[in-house]
Short mmCIF file of C-alpha atoms and ligand atoms in Angstrom, two decimals:
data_model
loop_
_atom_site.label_atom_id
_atom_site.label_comp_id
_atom_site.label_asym_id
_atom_site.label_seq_id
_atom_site.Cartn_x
_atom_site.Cartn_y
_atom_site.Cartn_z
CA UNK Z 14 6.90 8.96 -14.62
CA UNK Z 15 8.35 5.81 -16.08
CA UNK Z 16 5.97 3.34 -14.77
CA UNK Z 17 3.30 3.58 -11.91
CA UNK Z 18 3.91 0.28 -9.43
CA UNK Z 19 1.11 -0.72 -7.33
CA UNK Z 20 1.48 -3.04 -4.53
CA UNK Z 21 -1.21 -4.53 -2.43
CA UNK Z 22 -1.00 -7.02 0.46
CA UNK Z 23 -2.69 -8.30 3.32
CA UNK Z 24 -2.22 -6.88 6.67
CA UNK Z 25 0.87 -8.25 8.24
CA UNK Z 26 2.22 -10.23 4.92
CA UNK Z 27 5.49 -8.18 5.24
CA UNK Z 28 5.08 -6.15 2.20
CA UNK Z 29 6.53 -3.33 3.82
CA UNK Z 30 9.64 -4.95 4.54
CA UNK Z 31 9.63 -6.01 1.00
CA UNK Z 32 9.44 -2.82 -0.31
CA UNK Z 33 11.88 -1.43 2.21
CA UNK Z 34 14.03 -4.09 0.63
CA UNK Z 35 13.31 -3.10 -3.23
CA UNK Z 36 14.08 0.40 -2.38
CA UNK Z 37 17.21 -0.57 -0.89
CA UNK Z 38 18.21 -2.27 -4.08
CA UNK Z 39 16.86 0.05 -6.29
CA UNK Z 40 17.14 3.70 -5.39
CA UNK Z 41 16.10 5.05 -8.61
CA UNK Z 42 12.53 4.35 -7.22
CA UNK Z 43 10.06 6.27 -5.25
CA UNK Z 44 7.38 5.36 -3.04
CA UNK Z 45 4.36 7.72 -2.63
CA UNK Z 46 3.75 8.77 1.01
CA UNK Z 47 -0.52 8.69 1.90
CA UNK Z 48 -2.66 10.31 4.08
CA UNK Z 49 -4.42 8.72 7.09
CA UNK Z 50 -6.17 9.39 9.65
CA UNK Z 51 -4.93 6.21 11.35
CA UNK Z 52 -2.82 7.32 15.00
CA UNK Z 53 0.68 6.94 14.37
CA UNK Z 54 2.43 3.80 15.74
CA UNK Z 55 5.32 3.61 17.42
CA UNK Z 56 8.65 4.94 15.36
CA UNK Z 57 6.32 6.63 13.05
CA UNK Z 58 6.33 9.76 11.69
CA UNK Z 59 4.91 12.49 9.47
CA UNK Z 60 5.82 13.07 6.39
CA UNK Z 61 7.78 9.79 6.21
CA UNK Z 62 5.35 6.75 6.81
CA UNK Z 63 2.39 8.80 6.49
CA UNK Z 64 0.95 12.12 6.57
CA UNK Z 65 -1.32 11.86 9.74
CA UNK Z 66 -4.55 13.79 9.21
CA UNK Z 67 -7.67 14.68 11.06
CA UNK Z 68 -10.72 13.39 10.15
CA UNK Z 69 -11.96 16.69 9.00
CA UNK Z 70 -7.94 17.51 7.59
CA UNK Z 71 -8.85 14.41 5.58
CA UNK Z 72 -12.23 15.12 4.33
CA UNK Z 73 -11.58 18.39 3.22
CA UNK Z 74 -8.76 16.81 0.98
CA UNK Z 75 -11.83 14.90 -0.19
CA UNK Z 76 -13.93 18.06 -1.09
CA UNK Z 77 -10.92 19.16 -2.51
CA UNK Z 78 -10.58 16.68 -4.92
CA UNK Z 79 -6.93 16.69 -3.99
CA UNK Z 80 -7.17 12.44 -4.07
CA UNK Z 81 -6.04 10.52 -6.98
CA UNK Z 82 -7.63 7.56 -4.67
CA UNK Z 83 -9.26 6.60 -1.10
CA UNK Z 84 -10.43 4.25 0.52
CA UNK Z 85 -11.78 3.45 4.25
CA UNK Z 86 -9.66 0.36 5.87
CA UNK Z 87 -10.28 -1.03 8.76
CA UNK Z 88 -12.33 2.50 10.47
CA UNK Z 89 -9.64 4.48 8.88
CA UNK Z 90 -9.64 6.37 5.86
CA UNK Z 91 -5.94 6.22 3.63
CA UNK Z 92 -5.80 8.17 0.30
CA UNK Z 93 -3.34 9.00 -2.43
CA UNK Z 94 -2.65 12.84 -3.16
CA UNK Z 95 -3.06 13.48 -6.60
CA UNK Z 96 0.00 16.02 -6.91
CA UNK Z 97 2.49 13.81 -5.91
CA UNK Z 98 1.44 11.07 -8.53
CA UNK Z 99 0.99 14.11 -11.06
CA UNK Z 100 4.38 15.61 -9.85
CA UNK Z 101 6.51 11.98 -10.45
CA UNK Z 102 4.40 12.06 -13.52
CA UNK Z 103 5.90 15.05 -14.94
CA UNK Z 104 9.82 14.28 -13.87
CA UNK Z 105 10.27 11.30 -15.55
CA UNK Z 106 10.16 8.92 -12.12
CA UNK Z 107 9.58 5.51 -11.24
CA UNK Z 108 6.82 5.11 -8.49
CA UNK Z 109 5.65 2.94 -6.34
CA UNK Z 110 2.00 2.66 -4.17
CA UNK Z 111 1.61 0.73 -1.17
CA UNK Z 112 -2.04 0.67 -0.65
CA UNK Z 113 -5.23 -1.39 -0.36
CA UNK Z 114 -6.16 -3.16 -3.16
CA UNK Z 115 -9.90 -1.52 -3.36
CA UNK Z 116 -7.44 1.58 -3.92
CA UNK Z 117 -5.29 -0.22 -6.62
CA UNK Z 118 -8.27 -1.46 -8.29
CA UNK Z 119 -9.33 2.39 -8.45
CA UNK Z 120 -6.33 3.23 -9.84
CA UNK Z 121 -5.71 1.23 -12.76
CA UNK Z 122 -9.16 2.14 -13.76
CA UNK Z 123 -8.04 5.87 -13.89
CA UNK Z 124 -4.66 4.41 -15.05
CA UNK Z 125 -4.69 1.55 -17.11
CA UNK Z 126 -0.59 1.16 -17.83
CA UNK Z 127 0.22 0.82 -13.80
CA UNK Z 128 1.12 -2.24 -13.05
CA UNK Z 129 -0.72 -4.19 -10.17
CA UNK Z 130 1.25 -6.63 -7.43
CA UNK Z 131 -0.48 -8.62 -4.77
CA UNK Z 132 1.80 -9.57 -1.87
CA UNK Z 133 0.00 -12.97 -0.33
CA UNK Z 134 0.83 -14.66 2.87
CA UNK Z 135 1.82 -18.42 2.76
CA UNK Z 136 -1.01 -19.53 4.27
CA UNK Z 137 -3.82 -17.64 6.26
CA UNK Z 138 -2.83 -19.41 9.95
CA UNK Z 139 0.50 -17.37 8.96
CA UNK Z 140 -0.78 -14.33 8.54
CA UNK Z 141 -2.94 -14.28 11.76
CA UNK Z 142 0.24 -14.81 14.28
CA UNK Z 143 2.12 -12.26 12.39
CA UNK Z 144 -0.51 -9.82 12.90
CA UNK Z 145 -0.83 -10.81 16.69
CA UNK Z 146 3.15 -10.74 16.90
CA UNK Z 147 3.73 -7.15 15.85
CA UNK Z 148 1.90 -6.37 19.26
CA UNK Z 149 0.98 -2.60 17.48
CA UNK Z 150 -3.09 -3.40 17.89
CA UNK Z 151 -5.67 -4.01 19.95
CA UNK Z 152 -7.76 -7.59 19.28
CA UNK Z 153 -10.56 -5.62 17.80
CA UNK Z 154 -8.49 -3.87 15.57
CA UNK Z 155 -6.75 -7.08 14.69
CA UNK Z 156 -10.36 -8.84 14.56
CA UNK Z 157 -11.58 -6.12 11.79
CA UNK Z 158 -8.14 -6.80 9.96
CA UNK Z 159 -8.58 -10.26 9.43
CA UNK Z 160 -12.14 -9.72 8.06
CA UNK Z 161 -11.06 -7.59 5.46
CA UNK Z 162 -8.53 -9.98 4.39
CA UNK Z 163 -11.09 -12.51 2.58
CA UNK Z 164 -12.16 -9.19 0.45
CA UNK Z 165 -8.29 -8.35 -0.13
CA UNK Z 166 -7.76 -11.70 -1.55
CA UNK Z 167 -11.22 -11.93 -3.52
CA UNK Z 168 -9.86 -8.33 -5.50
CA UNK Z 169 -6.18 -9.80 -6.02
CA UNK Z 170 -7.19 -11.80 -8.56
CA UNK Z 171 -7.89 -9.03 -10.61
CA UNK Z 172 -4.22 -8.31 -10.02
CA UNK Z 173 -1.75 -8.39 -12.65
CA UNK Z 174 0.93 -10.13 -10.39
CA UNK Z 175 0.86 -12.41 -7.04
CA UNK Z 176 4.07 -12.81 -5.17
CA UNK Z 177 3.62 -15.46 -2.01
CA UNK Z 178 6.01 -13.75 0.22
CA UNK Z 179 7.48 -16.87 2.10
CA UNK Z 180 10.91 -15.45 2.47
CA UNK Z 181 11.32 -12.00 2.15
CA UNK Z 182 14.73 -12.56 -0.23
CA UNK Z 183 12.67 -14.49 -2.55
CA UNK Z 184 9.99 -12.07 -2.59
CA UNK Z 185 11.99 -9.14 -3.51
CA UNK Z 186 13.69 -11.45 -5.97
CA UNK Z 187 9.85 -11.86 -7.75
CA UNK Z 188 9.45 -8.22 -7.20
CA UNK Z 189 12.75 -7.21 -9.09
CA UNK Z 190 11.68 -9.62 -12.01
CA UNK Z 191 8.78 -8.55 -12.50
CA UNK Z 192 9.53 -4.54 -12.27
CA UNK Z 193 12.87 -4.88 -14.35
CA UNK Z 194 11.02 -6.87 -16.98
CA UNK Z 195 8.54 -3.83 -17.34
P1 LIG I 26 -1.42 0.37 7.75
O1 LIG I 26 -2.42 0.98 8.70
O2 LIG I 26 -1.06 -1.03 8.18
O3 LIG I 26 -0.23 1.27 7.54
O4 LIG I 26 -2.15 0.24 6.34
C1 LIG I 26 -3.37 -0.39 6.21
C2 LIG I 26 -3.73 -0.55 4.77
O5 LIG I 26 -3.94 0.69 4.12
C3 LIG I 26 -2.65 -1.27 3.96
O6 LIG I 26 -3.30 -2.27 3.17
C4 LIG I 26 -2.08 -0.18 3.11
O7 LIG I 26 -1.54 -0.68 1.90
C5 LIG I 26 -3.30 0.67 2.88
N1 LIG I 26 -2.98 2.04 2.43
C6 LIG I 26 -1.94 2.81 2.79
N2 LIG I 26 -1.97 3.98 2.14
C7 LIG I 26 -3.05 3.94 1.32
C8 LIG I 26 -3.61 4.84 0.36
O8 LIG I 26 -3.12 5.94 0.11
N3 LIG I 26 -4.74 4.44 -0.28
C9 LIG I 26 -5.32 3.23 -0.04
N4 LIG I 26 -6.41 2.93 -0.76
N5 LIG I 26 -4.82 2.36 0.83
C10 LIG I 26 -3.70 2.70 1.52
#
């Protein structure tokens, strides 16, 4: 691996499409597919958004030791395989995490040369009606989102990058700054 990337973001602050973006522009990367045991939304599908485990699939990964990182968000558990970091590792490549940023926080403890990006809303009253508009949750899931957002923000500033992600060509702009200047 070149460089470990790790991006972190509140719910709903776009940093997917911001990454879709990067990845558009910049092939060369690759971003590491997790495990949940979240249900699959609409569209998505295994092996490409996520690898969609049981509870129990996901706890015997656990046992297994076969996590780099986890983390429980929001009732659901994510985590990071250790191969597929490992395996990037070994062939030279540029990667790129999309996870929480308890999980990011975990990581560049256990690897202290990945870089750390926080992906903020504009403003919170943003964030909330982009949530709502995606139409994907229920109001308690949505309610449980925006509580964990205060803690998302709290661990950011331990981050070694924020990009406010007002318009999504400025914030791949940012993004493509600060990754080309690593
Ligand atoms: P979503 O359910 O919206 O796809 O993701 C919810 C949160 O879980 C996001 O903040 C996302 O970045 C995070 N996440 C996704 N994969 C992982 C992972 O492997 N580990 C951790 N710690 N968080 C993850």
């Amino acid at each position: 691996m070149k460089r470990l990337f790790v991006i972190s973001g509140s719910s709903g602050v776009g940093k997917g499409t911001v990454i879709k973006e990067f990845l558009k522009r910049h092939p060369e990367f690759r971003l590491s597919i997790s495990c949940t045991t979240r249900k699959k939304r609409e569209g998505e599908l295994h092996g490409v958004n996520y690898f969609f485990l049981t509870p129990e699939e996901f706890k015997k990964c656990i046992e297994n030791n076969e996590f780099l990182e986890w983390a429980e968000f929001s009732g659901n558990h994510y985590g990071t395989k250790r191969e597929f970091v490992e395996n990037c590792l070994k062939n030279g490549e540029n990667l790129i995490l999309e996870i929480d940023t308890k999980g990011a926080l975990n990581v560049k403890k256990l690897m202290p040369e990945s870089v750390l990006i926080f992906i903020a809303p504009p403003s919170l009253e943003e964030l909330e009606s982009r949530l709502r508009g995606r139409h994907t949750e229920t109001e308690e899931a949505i309610q449980k989102r925006l509580a964990s957002i205060k803690l998302e923000l709290e661990n950011s500033k331990q981050f070694d990058y924020q990009i406010i992600n007002d318009t999504v060509d400025k914030a791949v702009k940012n993004l493509e700054t600060i990754i080309c200047s690593k």
